[in-house]
JSON list of C-alpha atoms in Angstrom, two decimals:
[
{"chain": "J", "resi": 1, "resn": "UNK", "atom": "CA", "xyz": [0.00, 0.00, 0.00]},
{"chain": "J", "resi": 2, "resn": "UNK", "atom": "CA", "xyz": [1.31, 3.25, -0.90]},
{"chain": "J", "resi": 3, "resn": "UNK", "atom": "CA", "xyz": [0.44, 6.59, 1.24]},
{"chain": "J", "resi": 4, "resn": "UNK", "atom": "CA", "xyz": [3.03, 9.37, -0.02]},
{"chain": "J", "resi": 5, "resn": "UNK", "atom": "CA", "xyz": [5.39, 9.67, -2.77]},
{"chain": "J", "resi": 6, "resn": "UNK", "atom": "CA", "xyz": [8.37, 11.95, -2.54]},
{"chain": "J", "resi": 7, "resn": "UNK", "atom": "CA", "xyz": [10.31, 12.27, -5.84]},
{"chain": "J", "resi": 8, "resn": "UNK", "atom": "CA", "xyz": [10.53, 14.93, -8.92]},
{"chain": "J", "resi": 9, "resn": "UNK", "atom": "CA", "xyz": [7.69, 15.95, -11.67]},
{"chain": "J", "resi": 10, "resn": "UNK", "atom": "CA", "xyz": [8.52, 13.45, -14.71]},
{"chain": "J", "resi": 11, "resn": "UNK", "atom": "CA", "xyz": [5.28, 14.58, -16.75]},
{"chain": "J", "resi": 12, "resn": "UNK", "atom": "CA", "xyz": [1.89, 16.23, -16.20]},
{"chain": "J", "resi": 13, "resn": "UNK", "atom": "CA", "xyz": [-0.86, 14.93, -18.18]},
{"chain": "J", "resi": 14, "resn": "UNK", "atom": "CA", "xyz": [-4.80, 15.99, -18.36]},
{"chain": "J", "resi": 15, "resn": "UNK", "atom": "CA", "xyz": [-5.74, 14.27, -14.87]},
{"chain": "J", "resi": 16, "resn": "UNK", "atom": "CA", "xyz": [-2.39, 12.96, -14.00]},
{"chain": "J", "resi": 17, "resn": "UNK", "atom": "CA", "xyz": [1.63, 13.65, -13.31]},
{"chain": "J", "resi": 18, "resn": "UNK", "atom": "CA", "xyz": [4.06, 10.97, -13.19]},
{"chain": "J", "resi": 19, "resn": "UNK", "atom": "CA", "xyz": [5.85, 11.11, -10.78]},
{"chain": "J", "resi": 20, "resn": "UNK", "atom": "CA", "xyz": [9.77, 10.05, -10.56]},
{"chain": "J", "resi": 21, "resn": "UNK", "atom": "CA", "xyz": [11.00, 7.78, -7.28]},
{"chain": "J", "resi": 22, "resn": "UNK", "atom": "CA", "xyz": [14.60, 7.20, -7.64]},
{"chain": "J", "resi": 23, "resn": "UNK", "atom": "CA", "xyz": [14.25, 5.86, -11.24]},
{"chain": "J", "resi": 24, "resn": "UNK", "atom": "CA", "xyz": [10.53, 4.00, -11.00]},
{"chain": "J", "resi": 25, "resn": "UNK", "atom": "CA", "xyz": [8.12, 6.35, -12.18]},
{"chain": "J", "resi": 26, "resn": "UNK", "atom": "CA", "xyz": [4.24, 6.18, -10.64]},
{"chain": "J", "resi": 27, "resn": "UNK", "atom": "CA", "xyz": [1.77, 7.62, -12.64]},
{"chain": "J", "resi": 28, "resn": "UNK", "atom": "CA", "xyz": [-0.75, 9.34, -10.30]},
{"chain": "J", "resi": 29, "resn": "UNK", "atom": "CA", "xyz": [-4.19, 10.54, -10.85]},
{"chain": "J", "resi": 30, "resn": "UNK", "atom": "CA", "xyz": [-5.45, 14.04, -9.02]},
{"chain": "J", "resi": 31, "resn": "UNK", "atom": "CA", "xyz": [-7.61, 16.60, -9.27]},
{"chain": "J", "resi": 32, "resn": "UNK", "atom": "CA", "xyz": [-7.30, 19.78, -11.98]},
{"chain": "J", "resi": 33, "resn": "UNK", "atom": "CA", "xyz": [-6.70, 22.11, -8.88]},
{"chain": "J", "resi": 34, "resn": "UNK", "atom": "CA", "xyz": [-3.92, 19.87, -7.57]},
{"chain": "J", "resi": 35, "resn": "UNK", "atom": "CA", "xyz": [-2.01, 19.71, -11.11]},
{"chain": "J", "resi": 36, "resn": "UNK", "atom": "CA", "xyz": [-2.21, 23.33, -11.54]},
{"chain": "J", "resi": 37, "resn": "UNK", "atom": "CA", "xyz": [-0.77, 23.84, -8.17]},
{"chain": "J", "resi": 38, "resn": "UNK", "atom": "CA", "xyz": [1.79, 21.19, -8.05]},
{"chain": "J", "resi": 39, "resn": "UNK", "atom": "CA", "xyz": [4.64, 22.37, -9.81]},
{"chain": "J", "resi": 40, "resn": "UNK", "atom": "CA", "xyz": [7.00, 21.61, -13.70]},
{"chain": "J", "resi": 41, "resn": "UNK", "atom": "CA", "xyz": [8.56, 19.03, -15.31]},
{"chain": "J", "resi": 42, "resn": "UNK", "atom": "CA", "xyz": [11.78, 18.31, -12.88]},
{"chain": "J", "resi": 43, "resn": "UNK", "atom": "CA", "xyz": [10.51, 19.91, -10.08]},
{"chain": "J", "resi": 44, "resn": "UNK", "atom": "CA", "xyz": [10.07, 18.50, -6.82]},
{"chain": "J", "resi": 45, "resn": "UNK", "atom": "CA", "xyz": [6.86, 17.01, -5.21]},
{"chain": "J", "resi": 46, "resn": "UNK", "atom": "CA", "xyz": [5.02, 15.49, -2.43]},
{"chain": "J", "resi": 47, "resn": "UNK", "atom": "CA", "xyz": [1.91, 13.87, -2.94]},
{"chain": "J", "resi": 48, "resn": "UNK", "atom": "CA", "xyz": [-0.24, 11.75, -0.13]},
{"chain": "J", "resi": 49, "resn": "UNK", "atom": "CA", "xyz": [-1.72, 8.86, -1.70]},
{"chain": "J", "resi": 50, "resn": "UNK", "atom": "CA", "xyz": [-4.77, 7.04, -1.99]},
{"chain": "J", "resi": 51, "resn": "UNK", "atom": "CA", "xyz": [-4.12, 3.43, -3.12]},
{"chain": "J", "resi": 52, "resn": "UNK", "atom": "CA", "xyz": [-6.82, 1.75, -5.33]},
{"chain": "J", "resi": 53, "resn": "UNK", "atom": "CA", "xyz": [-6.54, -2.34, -5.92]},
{"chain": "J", "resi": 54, "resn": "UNK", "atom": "CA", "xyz": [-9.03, -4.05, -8.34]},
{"chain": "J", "resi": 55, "resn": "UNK", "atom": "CA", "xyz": [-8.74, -7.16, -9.62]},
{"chain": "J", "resi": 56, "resn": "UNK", "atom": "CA", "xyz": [-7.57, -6.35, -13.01]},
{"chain": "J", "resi": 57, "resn": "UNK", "atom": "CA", "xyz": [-5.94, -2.66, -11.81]},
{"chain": "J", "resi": 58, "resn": "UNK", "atom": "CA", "xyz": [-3.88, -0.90, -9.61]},
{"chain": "J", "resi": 59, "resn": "UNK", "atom": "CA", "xyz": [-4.58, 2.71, -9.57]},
{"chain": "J", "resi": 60, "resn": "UNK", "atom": "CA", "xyz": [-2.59, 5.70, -7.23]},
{"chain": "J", "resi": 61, "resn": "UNK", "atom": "CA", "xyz": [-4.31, 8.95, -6.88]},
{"chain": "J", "resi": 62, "resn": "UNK", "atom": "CA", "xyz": [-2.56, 11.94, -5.73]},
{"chain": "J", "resi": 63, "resn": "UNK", "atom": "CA", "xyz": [-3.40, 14.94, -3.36]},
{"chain": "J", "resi": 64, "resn": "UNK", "atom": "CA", "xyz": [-1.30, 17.93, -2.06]},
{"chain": "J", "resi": 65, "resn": "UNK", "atom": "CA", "xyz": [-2.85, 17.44, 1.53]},
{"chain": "J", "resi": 66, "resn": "UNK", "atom": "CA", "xyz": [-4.02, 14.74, 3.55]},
{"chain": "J", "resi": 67, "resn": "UNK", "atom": "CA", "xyz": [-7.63, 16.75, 4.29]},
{"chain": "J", "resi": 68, "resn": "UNK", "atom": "CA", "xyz": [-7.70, 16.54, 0.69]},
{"chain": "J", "resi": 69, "resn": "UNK", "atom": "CA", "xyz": [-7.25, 13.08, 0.19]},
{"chain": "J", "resi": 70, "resn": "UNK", "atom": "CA", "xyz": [-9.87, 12.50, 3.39]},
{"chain": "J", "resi": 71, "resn": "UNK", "atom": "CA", "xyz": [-12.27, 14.38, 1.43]},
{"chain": "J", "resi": 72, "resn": "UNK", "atom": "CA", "xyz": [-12.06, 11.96, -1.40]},
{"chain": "J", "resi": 73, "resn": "UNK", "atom": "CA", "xyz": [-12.63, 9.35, 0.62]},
{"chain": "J", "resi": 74, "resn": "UNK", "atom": "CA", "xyz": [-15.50, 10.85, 1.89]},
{"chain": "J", "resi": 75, "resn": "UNK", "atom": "CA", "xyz": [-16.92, 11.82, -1.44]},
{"chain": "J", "resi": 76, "resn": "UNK", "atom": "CA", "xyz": [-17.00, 9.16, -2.29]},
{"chain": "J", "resi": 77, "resn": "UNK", "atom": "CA", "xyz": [-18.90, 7.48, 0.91]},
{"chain": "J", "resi": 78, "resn": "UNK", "atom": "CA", "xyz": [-22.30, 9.36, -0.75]},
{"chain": "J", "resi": 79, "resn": "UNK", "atom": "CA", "xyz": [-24.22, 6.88, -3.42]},
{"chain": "J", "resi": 80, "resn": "UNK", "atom": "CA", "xyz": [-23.28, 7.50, -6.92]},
{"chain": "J", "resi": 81, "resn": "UNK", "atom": "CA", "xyz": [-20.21, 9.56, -6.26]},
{"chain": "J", "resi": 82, "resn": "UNK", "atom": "CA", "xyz": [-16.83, 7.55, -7.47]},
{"chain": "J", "resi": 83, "resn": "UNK", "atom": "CA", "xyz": [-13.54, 8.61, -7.87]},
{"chain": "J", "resi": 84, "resn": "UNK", "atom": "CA", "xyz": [-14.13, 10.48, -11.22]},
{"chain": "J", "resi": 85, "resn": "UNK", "atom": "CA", "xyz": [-16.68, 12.59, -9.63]},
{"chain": "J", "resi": 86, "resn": "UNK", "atom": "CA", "xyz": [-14.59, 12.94, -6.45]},
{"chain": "J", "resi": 87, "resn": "UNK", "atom": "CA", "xyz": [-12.12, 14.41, -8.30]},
{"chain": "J", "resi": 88, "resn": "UNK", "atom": "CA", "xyz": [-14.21, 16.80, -10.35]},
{"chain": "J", "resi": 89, "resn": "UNK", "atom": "CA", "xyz": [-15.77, 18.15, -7.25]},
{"chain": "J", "resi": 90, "resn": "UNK", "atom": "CA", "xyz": [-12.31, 18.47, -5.54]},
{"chain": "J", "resi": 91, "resn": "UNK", "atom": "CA", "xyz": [-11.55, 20.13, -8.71]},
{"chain": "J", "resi": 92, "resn": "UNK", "atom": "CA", "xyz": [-13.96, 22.70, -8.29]},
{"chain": "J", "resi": 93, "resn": "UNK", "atom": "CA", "xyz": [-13.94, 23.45, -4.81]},
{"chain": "J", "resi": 94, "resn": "UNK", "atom": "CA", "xyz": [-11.43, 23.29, -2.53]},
{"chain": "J", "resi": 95, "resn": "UNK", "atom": "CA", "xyz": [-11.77, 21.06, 0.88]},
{"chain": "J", "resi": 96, "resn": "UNK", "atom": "CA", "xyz": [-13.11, 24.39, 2.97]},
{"chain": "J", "resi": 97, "resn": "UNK", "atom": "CA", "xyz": [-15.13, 25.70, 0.52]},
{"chain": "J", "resi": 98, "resn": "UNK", "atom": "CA", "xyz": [-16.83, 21.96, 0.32]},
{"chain": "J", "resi": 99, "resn": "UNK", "atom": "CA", "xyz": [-17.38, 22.03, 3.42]},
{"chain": "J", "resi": 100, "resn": "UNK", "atom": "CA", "xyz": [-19.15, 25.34, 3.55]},
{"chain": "J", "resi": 101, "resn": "UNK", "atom": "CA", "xyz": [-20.95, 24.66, 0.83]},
{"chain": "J", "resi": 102, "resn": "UNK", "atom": "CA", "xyz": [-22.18, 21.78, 2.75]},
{"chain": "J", "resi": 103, "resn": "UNK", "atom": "CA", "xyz": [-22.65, 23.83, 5.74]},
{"chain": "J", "resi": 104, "resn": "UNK", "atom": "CA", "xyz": [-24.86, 26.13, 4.09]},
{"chain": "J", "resi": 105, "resn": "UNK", "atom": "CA", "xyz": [-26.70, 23.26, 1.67]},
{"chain": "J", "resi": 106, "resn": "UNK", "atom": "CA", "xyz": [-25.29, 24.84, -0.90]},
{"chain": "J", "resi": 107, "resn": "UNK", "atom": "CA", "xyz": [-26.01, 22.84, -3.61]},
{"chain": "J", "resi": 108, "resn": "UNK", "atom": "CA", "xyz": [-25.64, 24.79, -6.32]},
{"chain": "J", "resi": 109, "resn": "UNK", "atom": "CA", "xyz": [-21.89, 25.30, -5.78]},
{"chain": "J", "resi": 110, "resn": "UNK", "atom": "CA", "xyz": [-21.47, 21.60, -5.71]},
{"chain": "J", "resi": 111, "resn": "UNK", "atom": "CA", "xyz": [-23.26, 20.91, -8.65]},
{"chain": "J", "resi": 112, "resn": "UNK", "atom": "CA", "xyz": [-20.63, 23.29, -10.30]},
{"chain": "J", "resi": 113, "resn": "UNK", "atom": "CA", "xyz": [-18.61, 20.15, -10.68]},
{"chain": "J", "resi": 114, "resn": "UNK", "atom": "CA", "xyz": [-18.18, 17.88, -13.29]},
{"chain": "J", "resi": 115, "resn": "UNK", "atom": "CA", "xyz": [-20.76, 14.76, -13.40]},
{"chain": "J", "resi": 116, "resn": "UNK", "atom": "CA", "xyz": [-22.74, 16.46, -10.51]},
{"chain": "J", "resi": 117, "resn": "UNK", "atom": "CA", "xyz": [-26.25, 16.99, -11.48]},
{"chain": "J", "resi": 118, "resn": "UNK", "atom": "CA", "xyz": [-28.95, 18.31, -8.89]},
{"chain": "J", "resi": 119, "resn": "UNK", "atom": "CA", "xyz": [-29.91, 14.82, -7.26]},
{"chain": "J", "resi": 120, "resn": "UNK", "atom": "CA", "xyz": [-26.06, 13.82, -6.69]},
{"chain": "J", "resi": 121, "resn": "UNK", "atom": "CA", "xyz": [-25.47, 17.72, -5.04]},
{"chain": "J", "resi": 122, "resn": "UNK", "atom": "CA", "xyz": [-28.40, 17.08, -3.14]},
{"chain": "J", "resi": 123, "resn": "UNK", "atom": "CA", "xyz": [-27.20, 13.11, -1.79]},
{"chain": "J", "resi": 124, "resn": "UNK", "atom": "CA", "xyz": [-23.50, 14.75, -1.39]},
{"chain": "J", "resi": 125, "resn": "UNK", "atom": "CA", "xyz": [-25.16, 18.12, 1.21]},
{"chain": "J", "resi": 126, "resn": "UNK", "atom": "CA", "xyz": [-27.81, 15.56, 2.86]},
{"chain": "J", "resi": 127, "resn": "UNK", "atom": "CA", "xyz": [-25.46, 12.40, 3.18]},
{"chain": "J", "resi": 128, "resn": "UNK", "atom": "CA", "xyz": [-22.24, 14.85, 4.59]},
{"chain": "J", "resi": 129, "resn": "UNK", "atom": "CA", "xyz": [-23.59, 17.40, 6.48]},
{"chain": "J", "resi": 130, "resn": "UNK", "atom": "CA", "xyz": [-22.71, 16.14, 9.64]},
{"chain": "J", "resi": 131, "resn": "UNK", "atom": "CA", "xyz": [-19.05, 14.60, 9.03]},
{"chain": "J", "resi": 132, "resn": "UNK", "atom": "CA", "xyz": [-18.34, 17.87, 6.93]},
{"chain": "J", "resi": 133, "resn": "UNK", "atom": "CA", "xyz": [-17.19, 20.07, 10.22]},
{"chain": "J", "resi": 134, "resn": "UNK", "atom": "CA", "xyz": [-14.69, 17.50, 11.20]},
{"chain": "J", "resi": 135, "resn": "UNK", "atom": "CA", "xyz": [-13.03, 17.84, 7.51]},
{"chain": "J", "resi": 136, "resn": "UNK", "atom": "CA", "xyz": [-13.48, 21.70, 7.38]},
{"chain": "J", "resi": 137, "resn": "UNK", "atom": "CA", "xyz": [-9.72, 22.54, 7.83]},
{"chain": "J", "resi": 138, "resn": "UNK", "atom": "CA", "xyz": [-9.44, 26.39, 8.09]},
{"chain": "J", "resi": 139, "resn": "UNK", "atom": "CA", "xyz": [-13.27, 26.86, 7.67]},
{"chain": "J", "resi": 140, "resn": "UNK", "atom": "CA", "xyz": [-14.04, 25.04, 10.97]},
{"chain": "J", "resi": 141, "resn": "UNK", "atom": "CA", "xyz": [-14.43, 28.28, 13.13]},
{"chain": "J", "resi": 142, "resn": "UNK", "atom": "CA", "xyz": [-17.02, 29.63, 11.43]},
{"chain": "J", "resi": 143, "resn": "UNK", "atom": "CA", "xyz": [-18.82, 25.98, 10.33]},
{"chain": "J", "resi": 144, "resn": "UNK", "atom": "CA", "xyz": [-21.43, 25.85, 13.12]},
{"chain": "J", "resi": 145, "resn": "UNK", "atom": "CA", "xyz": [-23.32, 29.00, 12.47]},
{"chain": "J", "resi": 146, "resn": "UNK", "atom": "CA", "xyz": [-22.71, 28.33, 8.39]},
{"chain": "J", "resi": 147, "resn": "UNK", "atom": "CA", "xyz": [-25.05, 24.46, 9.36]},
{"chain": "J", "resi": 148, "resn": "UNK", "atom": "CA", "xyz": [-27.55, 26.87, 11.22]},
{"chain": "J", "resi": 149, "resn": "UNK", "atom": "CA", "xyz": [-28.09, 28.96, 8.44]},
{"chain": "J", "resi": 150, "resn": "UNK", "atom": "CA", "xyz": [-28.28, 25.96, 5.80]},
{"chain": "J", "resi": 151, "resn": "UNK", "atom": "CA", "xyz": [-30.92, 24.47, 8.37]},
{"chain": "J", "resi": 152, "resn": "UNK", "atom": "CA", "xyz": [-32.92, 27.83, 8.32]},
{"chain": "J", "resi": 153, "resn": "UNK", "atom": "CA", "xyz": [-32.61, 27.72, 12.34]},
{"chain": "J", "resi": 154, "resn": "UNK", "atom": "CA", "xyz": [-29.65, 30.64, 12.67]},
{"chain": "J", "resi": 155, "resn": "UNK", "atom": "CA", "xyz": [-30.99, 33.57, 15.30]},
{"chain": "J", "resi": 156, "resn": "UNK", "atom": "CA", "xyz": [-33.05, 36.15, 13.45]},
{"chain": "J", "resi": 157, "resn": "UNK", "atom": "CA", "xyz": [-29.82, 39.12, 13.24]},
{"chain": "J", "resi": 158, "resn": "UNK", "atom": "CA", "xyz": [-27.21, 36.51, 11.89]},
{"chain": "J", "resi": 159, "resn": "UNK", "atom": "CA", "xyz": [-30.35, 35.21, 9.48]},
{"chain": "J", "resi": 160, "resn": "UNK", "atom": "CA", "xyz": [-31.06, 38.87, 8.39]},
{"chain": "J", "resi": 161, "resn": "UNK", "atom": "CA", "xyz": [-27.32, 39.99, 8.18]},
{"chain": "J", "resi": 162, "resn": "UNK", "atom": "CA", "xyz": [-26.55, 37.59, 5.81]},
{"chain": "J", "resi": 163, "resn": "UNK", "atom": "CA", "xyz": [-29.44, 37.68, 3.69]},
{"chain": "J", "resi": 164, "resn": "UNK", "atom": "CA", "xyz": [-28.51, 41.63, 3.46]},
{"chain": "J", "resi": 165, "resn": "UNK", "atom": "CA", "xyz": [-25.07, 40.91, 2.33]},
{"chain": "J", "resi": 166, "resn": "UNK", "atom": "CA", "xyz": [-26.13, 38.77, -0.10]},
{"chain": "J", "resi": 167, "resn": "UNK", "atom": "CA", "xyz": [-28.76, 41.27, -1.63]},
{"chain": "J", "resi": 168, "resn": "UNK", "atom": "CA", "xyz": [-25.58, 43.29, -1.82]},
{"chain": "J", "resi": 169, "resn": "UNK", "atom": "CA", "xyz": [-23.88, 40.98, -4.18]},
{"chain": "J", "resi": 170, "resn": "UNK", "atom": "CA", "xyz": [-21.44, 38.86, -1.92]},
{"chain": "J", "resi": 171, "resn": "UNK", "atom": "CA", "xyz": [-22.24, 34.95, -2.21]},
{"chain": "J", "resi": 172, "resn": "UNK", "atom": "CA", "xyz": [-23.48, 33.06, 0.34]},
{"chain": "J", "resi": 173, "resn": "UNK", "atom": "CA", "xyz": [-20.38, 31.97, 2.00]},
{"chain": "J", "resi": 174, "resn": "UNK", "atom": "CA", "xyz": [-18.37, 35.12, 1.64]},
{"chain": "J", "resi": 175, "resn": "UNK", "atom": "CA", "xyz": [-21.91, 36.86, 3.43]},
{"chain": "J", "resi": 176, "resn": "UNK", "atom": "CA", "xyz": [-21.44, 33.90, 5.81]},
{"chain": "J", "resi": 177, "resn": "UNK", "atom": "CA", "xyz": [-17.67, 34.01, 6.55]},
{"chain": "J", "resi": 178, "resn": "UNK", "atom": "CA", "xyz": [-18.38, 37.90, 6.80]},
{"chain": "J", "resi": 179, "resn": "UNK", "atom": "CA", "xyz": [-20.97, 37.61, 9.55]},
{"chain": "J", "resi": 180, "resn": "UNK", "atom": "CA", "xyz": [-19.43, 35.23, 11.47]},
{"chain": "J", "resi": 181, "resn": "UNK", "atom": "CA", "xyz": [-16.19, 37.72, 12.16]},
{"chain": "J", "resi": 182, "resn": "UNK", "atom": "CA", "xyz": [-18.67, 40.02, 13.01]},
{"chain": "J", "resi": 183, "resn": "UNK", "atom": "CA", "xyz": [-20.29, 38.28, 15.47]},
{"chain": "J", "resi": 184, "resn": "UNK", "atom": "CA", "xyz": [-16.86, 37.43, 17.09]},
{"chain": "J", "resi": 185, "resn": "UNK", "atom": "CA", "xyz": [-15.95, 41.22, 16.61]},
{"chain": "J", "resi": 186, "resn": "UNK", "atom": "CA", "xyz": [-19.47, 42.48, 17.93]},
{"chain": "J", "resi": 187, "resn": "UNK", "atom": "CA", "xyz": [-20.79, 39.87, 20.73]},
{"chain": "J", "resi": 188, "resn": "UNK", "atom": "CA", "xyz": [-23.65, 37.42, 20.37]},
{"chain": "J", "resi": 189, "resn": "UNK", "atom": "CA", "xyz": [-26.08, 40.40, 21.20]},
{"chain": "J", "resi": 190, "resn": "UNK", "atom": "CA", "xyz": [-25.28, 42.20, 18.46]},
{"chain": "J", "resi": 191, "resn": "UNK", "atom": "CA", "xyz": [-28.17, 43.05, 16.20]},
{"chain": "J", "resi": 192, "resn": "UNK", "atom": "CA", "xyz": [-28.13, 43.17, 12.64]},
{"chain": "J", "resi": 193, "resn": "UNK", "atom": "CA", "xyz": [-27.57, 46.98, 11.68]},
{"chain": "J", "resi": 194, "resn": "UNK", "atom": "CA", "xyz": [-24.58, 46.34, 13.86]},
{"chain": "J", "resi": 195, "resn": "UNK", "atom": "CA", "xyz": [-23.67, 42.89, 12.01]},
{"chain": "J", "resi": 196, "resn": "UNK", "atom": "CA", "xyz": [-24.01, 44.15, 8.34]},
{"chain": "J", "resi": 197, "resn": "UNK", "atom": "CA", "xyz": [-22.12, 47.10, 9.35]},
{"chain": "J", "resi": 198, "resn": "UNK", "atom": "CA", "xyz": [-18.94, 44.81, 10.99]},
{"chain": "J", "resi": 199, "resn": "UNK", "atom": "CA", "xyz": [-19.68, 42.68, 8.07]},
{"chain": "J", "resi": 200, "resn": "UNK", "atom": "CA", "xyz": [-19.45, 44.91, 5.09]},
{"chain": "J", "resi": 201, "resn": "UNK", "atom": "CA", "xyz": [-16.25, 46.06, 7.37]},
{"chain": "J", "resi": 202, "resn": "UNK", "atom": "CA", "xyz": [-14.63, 42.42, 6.84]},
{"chain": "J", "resi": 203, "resn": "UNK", "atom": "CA", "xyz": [-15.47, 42.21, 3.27]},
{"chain": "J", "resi": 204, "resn": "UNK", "atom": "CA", "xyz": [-13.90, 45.65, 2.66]},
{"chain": "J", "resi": 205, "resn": "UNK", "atom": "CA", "xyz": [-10.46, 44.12, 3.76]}
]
């Protein structure tokens, strides 16, 4: 079983980079975000690995962080989701926006991806939406309040604060994100004149 290779960029194909280990090259499969991000030919790279075995097959896929490669997993956890759709949602969003997008029920960010269609978005927000905090990486402060306000149960200022930012133009989650610095900035008592105005604050940065 492989978990990590260490070695240089031989070649980066269309959805995968082979991947040089002291002379054996492994051809790995990832994600369009990971092999724009990864590096050039000859440079060096660190990929964790997620080992597939079939009886016929043995195929590597590669990710530039282990939340990553989690999330892949548990992509593909939800029915109808495989590796090629794993890796065209991972494509499209990155492991904390996924999780907000889950957060917030989001669906129409997840359906963004290739070979997600409205049912699959729907199984992948209903199926996930209470592992996704524990895979939220830097988006796990603000998570809680983002599941509150997917579930339609968020306190009326937060609720209304958000919904004004997003009137304003901002999406969902950067409305979201915004609101929840304010709160932290403003105190749980904080109405919503108050929370737009710390909001539009944070969004101004």
């Amino acid at each position: 079983m492989i978990g990590k290779l260490k070695g240089t960029i031989d070649e980066i194909g269309e959805d995968h980079v082979l991947v040089d280990v002291h002379g054996v090259c492994y051809v790995a499969y990832c994600s369009s975000r990971t092999l724009a991000r990864i590096g050039s030919a000859g440079e060096a790279v660190v990929l964790f690995i997620e080992t597939y075995v079939r009886e016929d097959q043995l195929k590597l896929f590669g990710f530039l962080s282990a939340l990553e490669r989690e999330w892949f997993n548990l992509l593909q956890s939800v029915q109808g989701v495989g590796s090629k759709v794993a890796l065209g949602v991972l494509s499209t969003l990155t492991p904390p926006e996924l999780a907000n997008a889950i957060a917030l029920q989001d669906r129409t960010s997840i359906s963004r991806a290739p070979g997600v269609g409205p049912k699959v978005a729907m199984r992948i927000v209903t199926e996930l939406k209470n592992k996704a905090p524990a895979f939220a990486g830097e988006a796990s402060a603000g998570i809680g309040l983002k599941q509150e306000l997917g579930e339609g149960v968020a306190a009326a200022p937060v609720a209304d604060a958000v919904s004004a930012l997003t009137n304003l133009g901002y999406s969902r989650e950067q409305a979201a994100n915004a609101v929840a610095a304010a709160l932290k900035a403003g105190g749980e008592g904080a109405d919503s004149a108050r929370l737009i105005r710390l909001g539009l604050k944070e969004l101004s940065r």
